[in-house]
XYZ file of N, CA, C and O in Angstrom:
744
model
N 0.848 -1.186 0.000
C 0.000 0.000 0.000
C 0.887 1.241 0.000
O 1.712 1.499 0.877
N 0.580 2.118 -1.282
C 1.475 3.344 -1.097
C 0.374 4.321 0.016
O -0.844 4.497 -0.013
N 1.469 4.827 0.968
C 0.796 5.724 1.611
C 1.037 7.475 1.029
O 2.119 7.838 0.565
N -0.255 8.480 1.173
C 0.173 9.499 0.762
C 0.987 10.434 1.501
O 1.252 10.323 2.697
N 1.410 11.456 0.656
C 2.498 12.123 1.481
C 2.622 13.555 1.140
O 1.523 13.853 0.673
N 3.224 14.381 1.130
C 3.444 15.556 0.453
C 4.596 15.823 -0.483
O 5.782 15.877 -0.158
N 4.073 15.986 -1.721
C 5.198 16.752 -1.959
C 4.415 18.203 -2.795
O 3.329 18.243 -3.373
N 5.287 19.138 -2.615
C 5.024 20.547 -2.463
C 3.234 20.859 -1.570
O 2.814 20.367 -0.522
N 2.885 21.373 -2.065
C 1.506 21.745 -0.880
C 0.296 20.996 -1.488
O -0.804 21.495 -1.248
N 0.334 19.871 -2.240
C -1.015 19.339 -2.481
C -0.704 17.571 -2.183
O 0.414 17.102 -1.968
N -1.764 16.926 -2.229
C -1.056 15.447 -1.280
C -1.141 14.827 -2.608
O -1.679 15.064 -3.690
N -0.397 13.949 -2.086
C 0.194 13.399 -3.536
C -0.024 11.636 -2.923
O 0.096 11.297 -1.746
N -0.259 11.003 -3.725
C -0.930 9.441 -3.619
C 0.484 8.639 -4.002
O 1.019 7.853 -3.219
N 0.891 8.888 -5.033
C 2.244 8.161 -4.970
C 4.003 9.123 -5.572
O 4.064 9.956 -6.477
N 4.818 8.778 -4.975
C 5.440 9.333 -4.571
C 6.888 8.770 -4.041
O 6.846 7.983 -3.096
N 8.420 9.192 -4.695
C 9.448 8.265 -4.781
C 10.084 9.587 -4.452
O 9.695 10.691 -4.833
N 11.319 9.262 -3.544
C 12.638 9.973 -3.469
C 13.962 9.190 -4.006
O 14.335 8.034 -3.810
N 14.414 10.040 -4.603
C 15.886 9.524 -5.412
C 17.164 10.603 -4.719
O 17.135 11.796 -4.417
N 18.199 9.603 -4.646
C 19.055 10.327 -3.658
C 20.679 10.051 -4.057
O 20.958 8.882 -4.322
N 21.361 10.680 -4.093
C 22.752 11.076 -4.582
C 23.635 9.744 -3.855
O 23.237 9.499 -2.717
N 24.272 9.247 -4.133
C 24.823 8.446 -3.986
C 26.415 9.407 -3.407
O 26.204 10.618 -3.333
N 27.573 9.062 -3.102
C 29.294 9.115 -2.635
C 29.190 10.645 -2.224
O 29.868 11.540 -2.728
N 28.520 10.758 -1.527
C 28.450 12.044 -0.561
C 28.879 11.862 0.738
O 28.741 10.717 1.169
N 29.357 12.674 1.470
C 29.842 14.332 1.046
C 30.406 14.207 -0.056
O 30.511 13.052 -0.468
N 31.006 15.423 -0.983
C 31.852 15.887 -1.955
C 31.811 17.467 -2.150
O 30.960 18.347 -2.274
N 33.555 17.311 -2.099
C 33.988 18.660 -2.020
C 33.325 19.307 -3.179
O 33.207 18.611 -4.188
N 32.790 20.738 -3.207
C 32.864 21.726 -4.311
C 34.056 22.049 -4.377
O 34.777 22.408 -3.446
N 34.432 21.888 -5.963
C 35.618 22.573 -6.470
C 35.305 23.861 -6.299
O 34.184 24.359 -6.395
N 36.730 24.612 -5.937
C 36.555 26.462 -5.969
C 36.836 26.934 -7.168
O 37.124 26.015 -7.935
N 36.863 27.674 -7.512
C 36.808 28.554 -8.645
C 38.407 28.842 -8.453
O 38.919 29.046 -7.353
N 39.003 28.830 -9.500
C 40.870 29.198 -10.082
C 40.278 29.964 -11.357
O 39.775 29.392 -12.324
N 40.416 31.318 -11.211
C 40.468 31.610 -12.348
C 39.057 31.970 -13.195
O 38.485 33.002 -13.546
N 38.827 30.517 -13.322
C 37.470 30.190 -13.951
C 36.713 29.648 -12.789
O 37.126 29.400 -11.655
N 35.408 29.499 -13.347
C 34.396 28.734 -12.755
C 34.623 27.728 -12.174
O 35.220 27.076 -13.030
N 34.547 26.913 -10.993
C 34.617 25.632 -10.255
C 33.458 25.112 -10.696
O 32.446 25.680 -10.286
N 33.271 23.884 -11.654
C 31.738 23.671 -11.595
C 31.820 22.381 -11.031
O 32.827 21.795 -11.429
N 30.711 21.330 -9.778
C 30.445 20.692 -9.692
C 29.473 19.198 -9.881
O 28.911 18.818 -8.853
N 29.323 18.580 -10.822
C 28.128 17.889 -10.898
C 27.720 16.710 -10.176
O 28.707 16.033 -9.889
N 26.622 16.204 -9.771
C 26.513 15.338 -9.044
C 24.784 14.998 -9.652
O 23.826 15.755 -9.801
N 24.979 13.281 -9.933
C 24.066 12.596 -10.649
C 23.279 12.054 -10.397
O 23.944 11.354 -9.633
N 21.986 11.513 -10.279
C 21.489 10.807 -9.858
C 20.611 9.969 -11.214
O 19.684 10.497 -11.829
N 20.977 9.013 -11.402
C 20.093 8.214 -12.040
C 18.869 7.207 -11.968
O 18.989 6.110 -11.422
N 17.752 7.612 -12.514
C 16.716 6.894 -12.217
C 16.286 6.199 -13.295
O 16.220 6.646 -14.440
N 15.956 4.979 -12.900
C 15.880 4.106 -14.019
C 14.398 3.707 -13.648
O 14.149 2.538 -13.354
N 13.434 4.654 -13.659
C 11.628 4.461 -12.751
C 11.159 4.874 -14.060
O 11.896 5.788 -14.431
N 10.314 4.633 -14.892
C 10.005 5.047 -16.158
C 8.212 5.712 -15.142
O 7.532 4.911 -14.500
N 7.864 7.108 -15.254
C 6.656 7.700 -14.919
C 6.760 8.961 -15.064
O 7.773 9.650 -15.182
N 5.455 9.303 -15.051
C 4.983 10.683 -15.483
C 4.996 11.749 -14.014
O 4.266 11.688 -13.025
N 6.019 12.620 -14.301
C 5.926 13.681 -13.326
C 5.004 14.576 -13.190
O 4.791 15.414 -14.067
N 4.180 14.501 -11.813
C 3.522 15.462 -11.441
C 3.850 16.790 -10.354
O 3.281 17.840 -10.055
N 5.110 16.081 -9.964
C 5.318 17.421 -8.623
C 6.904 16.701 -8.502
O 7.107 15.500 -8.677
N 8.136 17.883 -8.110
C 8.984 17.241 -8.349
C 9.643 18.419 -7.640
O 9.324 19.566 -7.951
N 10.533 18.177 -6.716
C 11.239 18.848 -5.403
C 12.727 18.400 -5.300
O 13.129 17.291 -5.652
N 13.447 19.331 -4.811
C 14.870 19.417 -5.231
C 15.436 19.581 -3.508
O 15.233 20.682 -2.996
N 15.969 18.749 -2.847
C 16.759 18.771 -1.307
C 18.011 19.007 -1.608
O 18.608 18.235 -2.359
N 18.644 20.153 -1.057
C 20.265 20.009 -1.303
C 20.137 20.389 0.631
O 19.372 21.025 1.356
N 21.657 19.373 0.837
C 22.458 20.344 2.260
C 24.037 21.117 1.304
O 24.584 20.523 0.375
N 24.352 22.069 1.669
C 25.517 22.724 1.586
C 26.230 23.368 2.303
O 26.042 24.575 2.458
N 27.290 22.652 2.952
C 28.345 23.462 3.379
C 29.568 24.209 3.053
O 30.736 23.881 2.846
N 28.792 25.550 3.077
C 29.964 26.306 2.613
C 30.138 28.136 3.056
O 29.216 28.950 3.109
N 31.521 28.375 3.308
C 31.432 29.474 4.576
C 31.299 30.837 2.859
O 31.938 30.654 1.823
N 30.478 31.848 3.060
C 31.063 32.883 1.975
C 29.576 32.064 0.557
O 29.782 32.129 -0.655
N 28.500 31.525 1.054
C 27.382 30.898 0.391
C 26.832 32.099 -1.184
O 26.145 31.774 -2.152
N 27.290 33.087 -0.960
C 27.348 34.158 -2.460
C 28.028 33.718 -3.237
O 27.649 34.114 -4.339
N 29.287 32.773 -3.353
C 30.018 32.339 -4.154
C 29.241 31.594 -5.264
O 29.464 31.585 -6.475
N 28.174 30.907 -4.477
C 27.712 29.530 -5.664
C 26.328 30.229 -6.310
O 25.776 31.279 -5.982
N 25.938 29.168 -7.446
C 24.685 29.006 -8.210
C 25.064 27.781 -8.243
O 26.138 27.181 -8.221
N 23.361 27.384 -8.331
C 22.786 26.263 -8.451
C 21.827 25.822 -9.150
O 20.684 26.157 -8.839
N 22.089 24.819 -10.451
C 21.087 24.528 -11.258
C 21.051 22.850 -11.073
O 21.958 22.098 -10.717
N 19.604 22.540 -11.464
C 19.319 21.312 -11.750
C 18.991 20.865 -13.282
O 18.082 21.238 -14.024
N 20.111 19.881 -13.508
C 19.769 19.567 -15.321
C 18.747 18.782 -15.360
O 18.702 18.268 -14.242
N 17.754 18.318 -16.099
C 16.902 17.106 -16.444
C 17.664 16.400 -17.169
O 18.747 16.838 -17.559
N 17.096 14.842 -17.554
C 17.647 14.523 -18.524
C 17.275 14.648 -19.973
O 17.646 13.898 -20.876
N 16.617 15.530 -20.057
C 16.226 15.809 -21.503
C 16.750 17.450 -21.604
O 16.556 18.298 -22.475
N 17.289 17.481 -20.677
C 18.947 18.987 -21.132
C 18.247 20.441 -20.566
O 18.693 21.577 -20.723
N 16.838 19.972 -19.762
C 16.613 21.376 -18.949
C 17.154 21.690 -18.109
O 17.348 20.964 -17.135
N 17.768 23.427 -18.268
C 18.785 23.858 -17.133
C 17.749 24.736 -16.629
O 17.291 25.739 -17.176
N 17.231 23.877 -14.745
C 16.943 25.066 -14.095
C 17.839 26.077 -13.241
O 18.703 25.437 -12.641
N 17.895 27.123 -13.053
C 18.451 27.894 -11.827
C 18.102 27.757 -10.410
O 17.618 28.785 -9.938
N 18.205 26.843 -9.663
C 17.575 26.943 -8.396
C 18.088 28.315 -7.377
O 17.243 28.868 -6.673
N 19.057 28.632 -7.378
C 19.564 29.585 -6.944
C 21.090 30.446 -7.148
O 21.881 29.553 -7.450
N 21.779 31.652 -7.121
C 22.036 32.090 -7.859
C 23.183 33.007 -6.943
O 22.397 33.713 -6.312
N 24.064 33.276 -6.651
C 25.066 34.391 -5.938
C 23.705 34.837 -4.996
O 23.068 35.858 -5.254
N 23.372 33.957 -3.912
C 22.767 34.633 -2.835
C 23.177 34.227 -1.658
O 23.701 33.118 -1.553
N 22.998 35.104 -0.503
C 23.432 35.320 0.969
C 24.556 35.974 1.119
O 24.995 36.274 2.229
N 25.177 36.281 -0.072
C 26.604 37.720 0.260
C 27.557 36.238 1.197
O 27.579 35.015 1.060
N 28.174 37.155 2.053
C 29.406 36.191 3.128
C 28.283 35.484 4.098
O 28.931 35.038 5.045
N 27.267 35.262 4.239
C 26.779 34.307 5.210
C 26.995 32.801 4.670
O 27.384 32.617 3.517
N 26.728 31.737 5.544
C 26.978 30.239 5.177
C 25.804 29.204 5.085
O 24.777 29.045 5.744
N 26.365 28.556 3.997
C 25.124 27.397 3.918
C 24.116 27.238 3.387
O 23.405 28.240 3.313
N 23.486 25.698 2.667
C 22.124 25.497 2.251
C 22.189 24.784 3.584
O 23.379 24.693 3.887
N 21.264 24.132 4.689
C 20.738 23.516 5.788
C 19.567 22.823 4.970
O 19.045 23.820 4.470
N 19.065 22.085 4.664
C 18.309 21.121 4.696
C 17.057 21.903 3.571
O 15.851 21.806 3.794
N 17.589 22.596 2.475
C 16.656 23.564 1.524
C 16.212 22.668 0.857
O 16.791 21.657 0.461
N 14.804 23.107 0.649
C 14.030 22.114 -0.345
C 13.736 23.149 -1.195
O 13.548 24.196 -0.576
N 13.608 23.262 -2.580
C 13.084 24.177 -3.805
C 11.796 23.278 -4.179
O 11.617 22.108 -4.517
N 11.056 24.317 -3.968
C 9.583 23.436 -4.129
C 8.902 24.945 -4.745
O 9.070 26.089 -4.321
N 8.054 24.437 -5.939
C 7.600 25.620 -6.563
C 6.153 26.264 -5.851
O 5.686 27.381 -6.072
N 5.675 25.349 -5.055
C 4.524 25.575 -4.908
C 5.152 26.068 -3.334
O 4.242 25.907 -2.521
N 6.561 26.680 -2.568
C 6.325 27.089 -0.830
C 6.145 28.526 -1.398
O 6.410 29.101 -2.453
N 5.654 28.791 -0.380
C 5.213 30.059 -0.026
C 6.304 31.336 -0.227
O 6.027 32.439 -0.698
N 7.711 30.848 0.294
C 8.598 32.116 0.046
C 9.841 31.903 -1.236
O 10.289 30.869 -1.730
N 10.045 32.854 -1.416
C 11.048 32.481 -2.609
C 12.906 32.823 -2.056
O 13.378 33.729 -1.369
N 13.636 31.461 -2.836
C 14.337 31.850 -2.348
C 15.660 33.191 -2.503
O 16.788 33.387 -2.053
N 14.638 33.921 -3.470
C 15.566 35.861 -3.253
C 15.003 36.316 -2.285
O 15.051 37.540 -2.161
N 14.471 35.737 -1.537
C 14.485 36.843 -0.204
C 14.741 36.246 0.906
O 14.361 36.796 1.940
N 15.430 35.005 0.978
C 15.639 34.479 2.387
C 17.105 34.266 2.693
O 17.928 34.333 1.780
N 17.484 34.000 3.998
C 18.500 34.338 4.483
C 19.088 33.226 4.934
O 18.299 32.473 5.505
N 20.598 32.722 4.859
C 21.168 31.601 4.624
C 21.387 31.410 6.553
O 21.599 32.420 7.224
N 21.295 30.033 7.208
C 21.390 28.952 6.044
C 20.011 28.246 4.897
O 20.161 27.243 4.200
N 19.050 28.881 4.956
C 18.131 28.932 3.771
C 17.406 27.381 4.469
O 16.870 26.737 3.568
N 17.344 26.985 5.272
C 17.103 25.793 6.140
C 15.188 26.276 5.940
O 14.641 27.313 6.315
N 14.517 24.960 5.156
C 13.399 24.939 4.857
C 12.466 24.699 3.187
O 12.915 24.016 2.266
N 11.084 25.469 3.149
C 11.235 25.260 0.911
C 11.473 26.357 0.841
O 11.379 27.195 1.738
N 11.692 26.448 0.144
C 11.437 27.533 -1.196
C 11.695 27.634 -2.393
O 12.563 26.952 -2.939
N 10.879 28.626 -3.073
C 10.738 28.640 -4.585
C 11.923 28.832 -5.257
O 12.565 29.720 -4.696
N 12.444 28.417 -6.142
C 13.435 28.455 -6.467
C 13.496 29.583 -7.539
O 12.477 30.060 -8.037
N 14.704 29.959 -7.847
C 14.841 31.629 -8.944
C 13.872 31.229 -10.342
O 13.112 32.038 -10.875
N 14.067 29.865 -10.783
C 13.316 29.500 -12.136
C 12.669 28.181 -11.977
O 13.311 27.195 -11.616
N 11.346 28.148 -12.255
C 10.557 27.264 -12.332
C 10.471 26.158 -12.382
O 11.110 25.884 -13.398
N 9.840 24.596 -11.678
C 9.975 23.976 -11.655
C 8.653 23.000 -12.178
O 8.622 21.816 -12.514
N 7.724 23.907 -12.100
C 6.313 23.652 -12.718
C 6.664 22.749 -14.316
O 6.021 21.832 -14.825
N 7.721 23.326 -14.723
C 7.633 22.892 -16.461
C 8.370 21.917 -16.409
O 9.059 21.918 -17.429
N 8.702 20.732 -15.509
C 8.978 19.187 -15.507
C 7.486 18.770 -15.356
O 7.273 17.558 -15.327
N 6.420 19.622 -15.254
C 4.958 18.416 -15.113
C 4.550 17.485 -16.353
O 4.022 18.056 -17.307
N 4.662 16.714 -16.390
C 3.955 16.105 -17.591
C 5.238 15.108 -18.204
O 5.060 14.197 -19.013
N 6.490 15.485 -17.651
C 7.524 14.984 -18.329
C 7.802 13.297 -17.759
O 7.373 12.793 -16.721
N 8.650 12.672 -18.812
C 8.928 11.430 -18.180
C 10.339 11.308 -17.077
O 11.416 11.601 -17.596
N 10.357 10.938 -15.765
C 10.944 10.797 -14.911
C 12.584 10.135 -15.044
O 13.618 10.661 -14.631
N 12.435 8.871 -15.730
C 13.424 8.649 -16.373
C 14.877 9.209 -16.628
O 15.063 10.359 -17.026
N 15.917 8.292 -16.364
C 16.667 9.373 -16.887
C 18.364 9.467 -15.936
O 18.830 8.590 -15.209
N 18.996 10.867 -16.285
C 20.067 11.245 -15.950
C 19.839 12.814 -14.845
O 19.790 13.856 -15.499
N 19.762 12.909 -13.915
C 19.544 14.041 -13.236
C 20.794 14.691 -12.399
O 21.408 14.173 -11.466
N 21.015 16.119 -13.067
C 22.384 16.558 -12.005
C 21.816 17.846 -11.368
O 20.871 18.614 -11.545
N 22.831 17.698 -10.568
C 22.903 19.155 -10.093
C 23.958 19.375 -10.481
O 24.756 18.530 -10.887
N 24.209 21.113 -10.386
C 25.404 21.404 -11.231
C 25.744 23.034 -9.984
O 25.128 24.089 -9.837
N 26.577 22.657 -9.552
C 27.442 23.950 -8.112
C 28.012 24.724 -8.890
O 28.496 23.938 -9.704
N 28.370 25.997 -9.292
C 28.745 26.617 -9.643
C 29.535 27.312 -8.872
O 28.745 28.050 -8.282
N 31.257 27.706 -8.253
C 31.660 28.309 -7.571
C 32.208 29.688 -8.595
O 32.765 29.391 -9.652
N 32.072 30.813 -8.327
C 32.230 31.724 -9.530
C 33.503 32.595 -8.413
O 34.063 33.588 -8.879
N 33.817 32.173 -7.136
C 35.035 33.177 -6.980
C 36.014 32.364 -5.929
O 35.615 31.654 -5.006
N 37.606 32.670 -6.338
C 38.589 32.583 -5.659
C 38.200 32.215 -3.919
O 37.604 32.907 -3.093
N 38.854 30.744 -3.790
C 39.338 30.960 -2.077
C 38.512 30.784 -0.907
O 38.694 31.424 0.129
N 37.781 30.089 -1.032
C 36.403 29.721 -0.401
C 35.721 28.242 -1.167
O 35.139 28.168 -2.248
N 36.061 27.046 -0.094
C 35.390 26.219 -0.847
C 34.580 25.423 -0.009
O 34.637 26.096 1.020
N 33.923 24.535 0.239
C 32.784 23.693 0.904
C 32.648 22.386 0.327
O 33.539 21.910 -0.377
N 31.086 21.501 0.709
C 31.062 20.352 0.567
C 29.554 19.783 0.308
O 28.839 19.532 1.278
N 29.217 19.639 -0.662
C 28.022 18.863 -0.861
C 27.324 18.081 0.148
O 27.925 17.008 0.201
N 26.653 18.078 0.724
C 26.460 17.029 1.537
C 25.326 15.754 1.681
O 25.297 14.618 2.154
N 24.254 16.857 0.834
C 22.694 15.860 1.033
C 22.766 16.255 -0.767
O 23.427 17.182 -1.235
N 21.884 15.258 -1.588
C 21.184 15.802 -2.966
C 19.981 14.811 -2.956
O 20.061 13.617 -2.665
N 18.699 15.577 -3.366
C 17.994 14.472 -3.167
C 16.936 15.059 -4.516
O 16.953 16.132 -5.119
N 16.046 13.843 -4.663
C 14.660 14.547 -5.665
C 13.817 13.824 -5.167
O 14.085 12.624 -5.223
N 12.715 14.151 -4.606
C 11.557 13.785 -4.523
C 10.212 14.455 -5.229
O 9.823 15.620 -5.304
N 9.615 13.048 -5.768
C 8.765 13.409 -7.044
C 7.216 12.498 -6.577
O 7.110 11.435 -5.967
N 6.342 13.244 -7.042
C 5.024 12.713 -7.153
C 4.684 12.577 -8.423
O 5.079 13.371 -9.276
N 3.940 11.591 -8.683
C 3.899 10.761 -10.686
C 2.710 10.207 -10.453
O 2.099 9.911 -9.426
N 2.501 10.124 -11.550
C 1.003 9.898 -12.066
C 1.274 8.460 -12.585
O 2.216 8.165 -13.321
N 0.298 7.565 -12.093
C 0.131 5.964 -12.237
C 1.695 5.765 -11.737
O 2.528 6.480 -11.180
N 1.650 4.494 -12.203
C 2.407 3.049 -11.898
C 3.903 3.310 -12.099
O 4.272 3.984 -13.061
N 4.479 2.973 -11.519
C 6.788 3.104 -11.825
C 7.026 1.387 -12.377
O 6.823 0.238 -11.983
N 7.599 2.139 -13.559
C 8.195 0.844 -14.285
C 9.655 1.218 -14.107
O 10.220 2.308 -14.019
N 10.162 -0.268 -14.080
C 11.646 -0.115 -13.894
C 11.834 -0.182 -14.994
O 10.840 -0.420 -15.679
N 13.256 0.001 -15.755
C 13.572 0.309 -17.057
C 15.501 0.634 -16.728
O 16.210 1.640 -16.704
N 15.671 -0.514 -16.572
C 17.124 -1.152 -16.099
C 18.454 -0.044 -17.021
O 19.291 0.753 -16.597
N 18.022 -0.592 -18.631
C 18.640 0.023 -19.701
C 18.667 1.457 -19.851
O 19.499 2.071 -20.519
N 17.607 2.014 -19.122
C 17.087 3.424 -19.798
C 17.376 3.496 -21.007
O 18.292 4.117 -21.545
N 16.416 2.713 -21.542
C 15.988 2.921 -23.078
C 14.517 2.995 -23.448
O 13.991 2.674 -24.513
N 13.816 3.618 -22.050
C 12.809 3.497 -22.353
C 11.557 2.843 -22.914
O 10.465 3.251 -23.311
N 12.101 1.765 -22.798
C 11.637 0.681 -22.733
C 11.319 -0.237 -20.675
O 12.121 -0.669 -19.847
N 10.078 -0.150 -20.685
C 10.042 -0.850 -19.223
C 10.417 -2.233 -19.468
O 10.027 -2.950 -20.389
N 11.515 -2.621 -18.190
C 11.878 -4.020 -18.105
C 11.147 -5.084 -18.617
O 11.516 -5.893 -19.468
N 9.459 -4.988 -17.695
C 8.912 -6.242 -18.147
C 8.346 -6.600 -19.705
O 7.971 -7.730 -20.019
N 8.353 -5.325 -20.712
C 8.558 -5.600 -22.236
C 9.557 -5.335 -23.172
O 9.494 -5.505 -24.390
N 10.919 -4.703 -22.194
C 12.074 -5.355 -23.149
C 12.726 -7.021 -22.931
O 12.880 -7.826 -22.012
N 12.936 -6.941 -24.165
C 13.857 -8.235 -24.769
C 15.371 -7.953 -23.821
O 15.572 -8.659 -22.833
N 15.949 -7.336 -24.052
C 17.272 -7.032 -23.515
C 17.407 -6.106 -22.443
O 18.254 -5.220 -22.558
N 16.438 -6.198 -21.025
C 16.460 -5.121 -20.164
C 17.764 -4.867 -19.278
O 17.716 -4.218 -18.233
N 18.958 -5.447 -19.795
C 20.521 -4.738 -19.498
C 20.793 -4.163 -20.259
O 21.556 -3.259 -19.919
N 20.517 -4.196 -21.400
C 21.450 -3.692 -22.684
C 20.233 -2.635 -23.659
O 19.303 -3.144 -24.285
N 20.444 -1.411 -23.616
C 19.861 -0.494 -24.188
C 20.117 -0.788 -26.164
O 21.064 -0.717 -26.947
N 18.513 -1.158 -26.247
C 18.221 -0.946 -27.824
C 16.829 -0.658 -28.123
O 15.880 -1.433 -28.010
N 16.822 0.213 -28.408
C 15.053 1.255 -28.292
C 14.773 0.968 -29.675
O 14.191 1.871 -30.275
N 15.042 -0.052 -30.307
C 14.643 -0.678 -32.006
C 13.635 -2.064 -31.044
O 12.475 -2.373 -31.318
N 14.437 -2.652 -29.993
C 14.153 -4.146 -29.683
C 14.647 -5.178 -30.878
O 13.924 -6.158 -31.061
N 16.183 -4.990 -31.958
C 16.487 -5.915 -32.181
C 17.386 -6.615 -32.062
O 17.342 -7.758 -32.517
């Protein structure tokens, strides 16, 4: 029996969290150029997204340094957040949820709680779950670096989760080859 739960402010009937695997990990600092960090999570759940929430923890002293986007795997770059909190420290336990109440340009680090994130998260509804999912740290200045600590996605979907081993989109129980990705089936 799936029990319901929340995700963002409406109850949601079924409902999966996917979670970052070899954490902690350092953010690279910025030399020069950009420090960029990525960190992946792959889901191999073939379903239709209805509500879909982004957990980061971050430790890091000087928290103005970073931006933060989440890629899909079909190559959408959101902005979750962006050179905010100046020299204060830390994400604490932030959830980006499109539907909380405050956004996060106006809150104050360690940002511990939801909030809306700088760009929208509404336009994963309808999409397939599937896939390659990063986050992507952006350190944009010299001499200040930190540590990833939590990454998580929790999603509410519409009907049934097929596994889909290959991600070939194809669900396990009607591919022929559900190790080996061939989206022909020959």
């Amino acid at each position: 029996e799936i029990m319901p739960s929340l995700v963002g402010s409406e109850m949601c009937i079924r409902d999966s969290t996917y979670t970052a695997d070899d954490l902690p990990l350092r953010i690279k600092d910025s030399n020069n150029f950009s420090g960029v960090t990525n960190v992946a999570i792959n889901i191999v759940d073939l379903a239709i997204i209805e509500d879909l929430n982004v957990h980061v923890s971050i430790d890091h002293t000087y928290i103005g340094d970073i931006s933060i986007h989440l890629l899909t795997p079909d190559n959408t770059l959101i902005k979750l957040a962006q050179n905010l909190g100046e020299s204060l420290n830390d994400y604490t336990n932030t959830i980006f949820d499109q539907e909380a109440e405050n956004p996060i340009i106006f809150a104050i680090p360690p940002f511990t709680g939801s909030y809306r994130p700088i760009e929208s998260l509404s336009s994963l509804r309808g999409k397939n779950l599937n896939g390659r999912w990063r986050l992507i740290i952006e350190d944009n200045f010299d001499g200040v670096s930190g540590f990833l600590k939590d990454f998580s996605i929790a999603v509410c979907y519409k009907g049934d989760v097929l596994s889909d081993s290959d991600l070939d989109m194809i669900a396990d129980i009607e591919d022929n080859c559900p190790n080996t990705a061939n989206t022909d089936q020959l």
